[in-house]
Backbone as XML, in Angstrom:
<?xml version="1.0"?>
<chain id="A" units="angstrom">
  <residue number="1" name="UNK">
    <atom name="N" x="47.025" y="-3.887" z="2.034"/>
    <atom name="CA" x="45.448" y="-4.139" z="1.460"/>
    <atom name="C" x="45.813" y="-2.452" z="0.422"/>
  </residue>
  <residue number="2" name="UNK">
    <atom name="N" x="45.554" y="-2.857" z="-1.016"/>
    <atom name="CA" x="45.260" y="-1.677" z="-1.676"/>
    <atom name="C" x="43.841" y="-1.554" z="-2.174"/>
  </residue>
  <residue number="3" name="UNK">
    <atom name="N" x="43.042" y="-0.482" z="-2.371"/>
    <atom name="CA" x="41.614" y="-0.179" z="-2.922"/>
    <atom name="C" x="41.449" y="-0.992" z="-4.068"/>
  </residue>
  <residue number="4" name="UNK">
    <atom name="N" x="40.384" y="-1.218" z="-4.653"/>
    <atom name="CA" x="40.346" y="-2.041" z="-5.995"/>
    <atom name="C" x="40.195" y="-0.894" z="-7.230"/>
  </residue>
  <residue number="5" name="UNK">
    <atom name="N" x="40.488" y="-1.076" z="-8.152"/>
    <atom name="CA" x="40.614" y="-0.078" z="-9.618"/>
    <atom name="C" x="39.216" y="0.183" z="-9.577"/>
  </residue>
  <residue number="6" name="UNK">
    <atom name="N" x="39.022" y="1.544" z="-9.474"/>
    <atom name="CA" x="37.765" y="2.555" z="-9.728"/>
    <atom name="C" x="37.288" y="2.087" z="-11.331"/>
  </residue>
  <residue number="7" name="UNK">
    <atom name="N" x="36.235" y="1.593" z="-11.551"/>
    <atom name="CA" x="35.758" y="1.733" z="-13.014"/>
    <atom name="C" x="34.348" y="2.028" z="-13.133"/>
  </residue>
  <residue number="8" name="UNK">
    <atom name="N" x="33.908" y="2.605" z="-14.324"/>
    <atom name="CA" x="32.561" y="3.113" z="-14.402"/>
    <atom name="C" x="31.663" y="2.151" z="-14.183"/>
  </residue>
  <residue number="9" name="UNK">
    <atom name="N" x="30.615" y="1.996" z="-13.785"/>
    <atom name="CA" x="29.438" y="0.833" z="-13.483"/>
    <atom name="C" x="28.643" y="0.454" z="-14.515"/>
  </residue>
  <residue number="10" name="UNK">
    <atom name="N" x="28.384" y="2.049" z="-15.166"/>
    <atom name="CA" x="27.713" y="2.192" z="-16.425"/>
    <atom name="C" x="28.509" y="1.497" z="-18.001"/>
  </residue>
  <residue number="11" name="UNK">
    <atom name="N" x="29.791" y="2.411" z="-18.042"/>
    <atom name="CA" x="30.375" y="1.659" z="-19.326"/>
    <atom name="C" x="31.910" y="1.209" z="-19.123"/>
  </residue>
  <residue number="12" name="UNK">
    <atom name="N" x="32.278" y="1.265" z="-18.275"/>
    <atom name="CA" x="33.623" y="0.168" z="-17.826"/>
    <atom name="C" x="34.382" y="1.105" z="-18.027"/>
  </residue>
  <residue number="13" name="UNK">
    <atom name="N" x="34.468" y="2.449" z="-17.794"/>
    <atom name="CA" x="36.005" y="3.098" z="-17.942"/>
    <atom name="C" x="36.706" y="3.127" z="-16.719"/>
  </residue>
  <residue number="14" name="UNK">
    <atom name="N" x="37.900" y="3.004" z="-16.823"/>
    <atom name="CA" x="38.857" y="3.209" z="-15.751"/>
    <atom name="C" x="39.098" y="4.418" z="-15.415"/>
  </residue>
  <residue number="15" name="UNK">
    <atom name="N" x="39.342" y="4.509" z="-13.979"/>
    <atom name="CA" x="39.495" y="6.060" z="-13.366"/>
    <atom name="C" x="40.985" y="6.047" z="-13.785"/>
  </residue>
  <residue number="16" name="UNK">
    <atom name="N" x="41.852" y="5.456" z="-13.785"/>
    <atom name="CA" x="42.920" y="5.167" z="-13.629"/>
    <atom name="C" x="43.677" y="5.610" z="-14.908"/>
  </residue>
  <residue number="17" name="UNK">
    <atom name="N" x="42.694" y="5.781" z="-16.140"/>
    <atom name="CA" x="43.101" y="6.333" z="-17.495"/>
    <atom name="C" x="42.897" y="7.217" z="-17.830"/>
  </residue>
  <residue number="18" name="UNK">
    <atom name="N" x="42.249" y="8.107" z="-16.701"/>
    <atom name="CA" x="42.397" y="9.924" z="-17.118"/>
    <atom name="C" x="43.641" y="10.466" z="-16.572"/>
  </residue>
  <residue number="19" name="UNK">
    <atom name="N" x="43.862" y="11.202" z="-17.679"/>
    <atom name="CA" x="45.191" y="12.146" z="-17.766"/>
    <atom name="C" x="45.028" y="13.449" z="-16.974"/>
  </residue>
  <residue number="20" name="UNK">
    <atom name="N" x="43.872" y="13.699" z="-16.997"/>
    <atom name="CA" x="43.666" y="15.276" z="-16.337"/>
    <atom name="C" x="43.518" y="14.744" z="-15.040"/>
  </residue>
  <residue number="21" name="UNK">
    <atom name="N" x="44.113" y="15.588" z="-14.148"/>
    <atom name="CA" x="43.677" y="15.528" z="-12.809"/>
    <atom name="C" x="42.318" y="16.154" z="-12.326"/>
  </residue>
  <residue number="22" name="UNK">
    <atom name="N" x="41.771" y="17.064" z="-13.012"/>
    <atom name="CA" x="40.402" y="17.855" z="-12.950"/>
    <atom name="C" x="39.381" y="16.521" z="-13.375"/>
  </residue>
  <residue number="23" name="UNK">
    <atom name="N" x="40.014" y="15.751" z="-14.216"/>
    <atom name="CA" x="38.788" y="14.801" z="-14.570"/>
    <atom name="C" x="38.505" y="13.914" z="-13.689"/>
  </residue>
  <residue number="24" name="UNK">
    <atom name="N" x="39.814" y="13.227" z="-12.954"/>
    <atom name="CA" x="39.644" y="12.617" z="-11.977"/>
    <atom name="C" x="39.011" y="12.725" z="-11.082"/>
  </residue>
  <residue number="25" name="UNK">
    <atom name="N" x="38.852" y="13.829" z="-10.534"/>
    <atom name="CA" x="38.319" y="14.186" z="-9.261"/>
    <atom name="C" x="36.752" y="14.631" z="-9.987"/>
  </residue>
  <residue number="26" name="UNK">
    <atom name="N" x="36.216" y="14.347" z="-11.041"/>
    <atom name="CA" x="34.873" y="14.191" z="-11.340"/>
    <atom name="C" x="34.116" y="13.362" z="-11.082"/>
  </residue>
  <residue number="27" name="UNK">
    <atom name="N" x="34.891" y="12.076" z="-10.906"/>
    <atom name="CA" x="33.949" y="10.943" z="-10.702"/>
    <atom name="C" x="33.169" y="11.096" z="-9.644"/>
  </residue>
  <residue number="28" name="UNK">
    <atom name="N" x="31.916" y="10.035" z="-10.236"/>
    <atom name="CA" x="30.896" y="10.328" z="-8.846"/>
    <atom name="C" x="31.140" y="8.768" z="-8.186"/>
  </residue>
  <residue number="29" name="UNK">
    <atom name="N" x="31.043" y="8.814" z="-6.801"/>
    <atom name="CA" x="30.910" y="7.647" z="-5.763"/>
    <atom name="C" x="29.516" y="7.480" z="-5.432"/>
  </residue>
  <residue number="30" name="UNK">
    <atom name="N" x="28.907" y="6.329" z="-5.751"/>
    <atom name="CA" x="27.505" y="6.022" z="-4.811"/>
    <atom name="C" x="27.663" y="4.599" z="-4.145"/>
  </residue>
  <residue number="31" name="UNK">
    <atom name="N" x="26.934" y="4.783" z="-3.203"/>
    <atom name="CA" x="26.774" y="3.284" z="-2.315"/>
    <atom name="C" x="25.262" y="3.116" z="-2.122"/>
  </residue>
  <residue number="32" name="UNK">
    <atom name="N" x="25.202" y="1.594" z="-2.704"/>
    <atom name="CA" x="23.698" y="0.969" z="-2.954"/>
    <atom name="C" x="23.988" y="-0.253" z="-2.166"/>
  </residue>
  <residue number="33" name="UNK">
    <atom name="N" x="23.257" y="-0.831" z="-1.645"/>
    <atom name="CA" x="23.133" y="-1.729" z="-1.107"/>
    <atom name="C" x="24.268" y="-2.516" z="0.020"/>
  </residue>
  <residue number="34" name="UNK">
    <atom name="N" x="25.182" y="-1.469" z="0.360"/>
    <atom name="CA" x="26.515" y="-1.498" z="0.853"/>
    <atom name="C" x="27.660" y="-1.889" z="-0.244"/>
  </residue>
  <residue number="35" name="UNK">
    <atom name="N" x="27.329" y="-1.609" z="-1.459"/>
    <atom name="CA" x="28.527" y="-1.670" z="-2.207"/>
    <atom name="C" x="28.755" y="-0.096" z="-2.981"/>
  </residue>
  <residue number="36" name="UNK">
    <atom name="N" x="30.000" y="-0.084" z="-3.251"/>
    <atom name="CA" x="30.519" y="1.181" z="-3.774"/>
    <atom name="C" x="30.378" y="0.927" z="-5.307"/>
  </residue>
  <residue number="37" name="UNK">
    <atom name="N" x="30.006" y="2.388" z="-5.910"/>
    <atom name="CA" x="29.593" y="2.017" z="-6.805"/>
    <atom name="C" x="30.451" y="3.319" z="-8.057"/>
  </residue>
  <residue number="38" name="UNK">
    <atom name="N" x="30.977" y="3.361" z="-8.766"/>
    <atom name="CA" x="31.335" y="4.535" z="-9.372"/>
    <atom name="C" x="31.022" y="4.939" z="-10.799"/>
  </residue>
  <residue number="39" name="UNK">
    <atom name="N" x="31.022" y="5.911" z="-11.239"/>
    <atom name="CA" x="30.422" y="6.735" z="-12.292"/>
    <atom name="C" x="31.347" y="7.873" z="-12.999"/>
  </residue>
  <residue number="40" name="UNK">
    <atom name="N" x="31.643" y="7.577" z="-14.314"/>
    <atom name="CA" x="32.888" y="8.349" z="-14.822"/>
    <atom name="C" x="31.708" y="9.976" z="-15.161"/>
  </residue>
  <residue number="41" name="UNK">
    <atom name="N" x="32.778" y="10.862" z="-15.353"/>
    <atom name="CA" x="31.981" y="12.107" z="-15.535"/>
    <atom name="C" x="31.114" y="11.844" z="-16.792"/>
  </residue>
  <residue number="42" name="UNK">
    <atom name="N" x="31.199" y="11.736" z="-17.673"/>
    <atom name="CA" x="30.257" y="11.181" z="-19.088"/>
    <atom name="C" x="29.119" y="10.835" z="-18.582"/>
  </residue>
  <residue number="43" name="UNK">
    <atom name="N" x="29.166" y="9.604" z="-17.851"/>
    <atom name="CA" x="27.703" y="8.678" z="-17.636"/>
    <atom name="C" x="27.189" y="9.696" z="-16.578"/>
  </residue>
  <residue number="44" name="UNK">
    <atom name="N" x="27.649" y="10.371" z="-15.510"/>
    <atom name="CA" x="27.150" y="11.058" z="-14.434"/>
    <atom name="C" x="26.383" y="12.056" z="-15.272"/>
  </residue>
  <residue number="45" name="UNK">
    <atom name="N" x="27.040" y="12.890" z="-16.209"/>
    <atom name="CA" x="26.629" y="14.205" z="-16.944"/>
    <atom name="C" x="25.145" y="13.405" z="-17.521"/>
  </residue>
  <residue number="46" name="UNK">
    <atom name="N" x="25.195" y="12.137" z="-18.017"/>
    <atom name="CA" x="23.836" y="11.671" z="-18.934"/>
    <atom name="C" x="23.101" y="11.452" z="-17.892"/>
  </residue>
  <residue number="47" name="UNK">
    <atom name="N" x="23.277" y="11.326" z="-16.839"/>
    <atom name="CA" x="22.239" y="10.603" z="-15.665"/>
    <atom name="C" x="22.029" y="11.381" z="-14.256"/>
  </residue>
  <residue number="48" name="UNK">
    <atom name="N" x="22.572" y="12.364" z="-14.472"/>
    <atom name="CA" x="22.388" y="13.216" z="-13.387"/>
    <atom name="C" x="20.957" y="13.520" z="-12.831"/>
  </residue>
  <residue number="49" name="UNK">
    <atom name="N" x="20.296" y="13.628" z="-13.486"/>
    <atom name="CA" x="18.644" y="13.680" z="-13.247"/>
    <atom name="C" x="18.300" y="12.510" z="-12.640"/>
  </residue>
  <residue number="50" name="UNK">
    <atom name="N" x="18.568" y="11.297" z="-12.875"/>
    <atom name="CA" x="18.174" y="10.138" z="-12.136"/>
    <atom name="C" x="19.043" y="10.113" z="-11.089"/>
  </residue>
  <residue number="51" name="UNK">
    <atom name="N" x="20.235" y="10.363" z="-10.871"/>
    <atom name="CA" x="21.149" y="10.384" z="-9.781"/>
    <atom name="C" x="20.458" y="11.293" z="-8.512"/>
  </residue>
  <residue number="52" name="UNK">
    <atom name="N" x="20.136" y="12.491" z="-9.013"/>
    <atom name="CA" x="19.599" y="13.134" z="-7.955"/>
    <atom name="C" x="17.908" y="12.778" z="-7.620"/>
  </residue>
  <residue number="53" name="UNK">
    <atom name="N" x="17.241" y="12.098" z="-8.497"/>
    <atom name="CA" x="16.027" y="11.690" z="-7.914"/>
    <atom name="C" x="16.364" y="10.603" z="-7.116"/>
  </residue>
  <residue number="54" name="UNK">
    <atom name="N" x="17.551" y="9.778" z="-7.054"/>
    <atom name="CA" x="18.019" y="8.510" z="-6.047"/>
    <atom name="C" x="16.962" y="7.581" z="-7.141"/>
  </residue>
  <residue number="55" name="UNK">
    <atom name="N" x="17.155" y="7.411" z="-8.126"/>
    <atom name="CA" x="16.184" y="6.184" z="-9.042"/>
    <atom name="C" x="17.174" y="4.742" z="-8.880"/>
  </residue>
  <residue number="56" name="UNK">
    <atom name="N" x="16.768" y="4.152" z="-8.954"/>
    <atom name="CA" x="17.363" y="2.581" z="-8.990"/>
    <atom name="C" x="17.994" y="2.556" z="-10.328"/>
  </residue>
  <residue number="57" name="UNK">
    <atom name="N" x="19.286" y="2.027" z="-10.656"/>
    <atom name="CA" x="19.875" y="1.811" z="-11.646"/>
    <atom name="C" x="19.101" y="1.084" z="-12.747"/>
  </residue>
  <residue number="58" name="UNK">
    <atom name="N" x="18.437" y="0.183" z="-12.256"/>
    <atom name="CA" x="17.832" y="-0.405" z="-13.297"/>
    <atom name="C" x="16.707" y="0.302" z="-14.035"/>
  </residue>
  <residue number="59" name="UNK">
    <atom name="N" x="16.437" y="1.520" z="-13.641"/>
    <atom name="CA" x="15.637" y="2.395" z="-14.500"/>
    <atom name="C" x="16.113" y="3.550" z="-15.215"/>
  </residue>
  <residue number="60" name="UNK">
    <atom name="N" x="17.522" y="3.289" z="-14.805"/>
    <atom name="CA" x="18.133" y="4.250" z="-15.931"/>
    <atom name="C" x="18.294" y="3.901" z="-17.387"/>
  </residue>
</chain>
């Protein structure tokens, strides 16, 4: 069994599309209601305050 492809839950960008290994490491993983969600570095940077405040995604 393989893990599903990580894609950004905000913009849909695929983690496998990263060419730089440092950029691959900067993806953010969150877990809400038992689901794992991913954010690309750009979306995470845009919503860092929302993430730190633990606001639900619908408020972003």
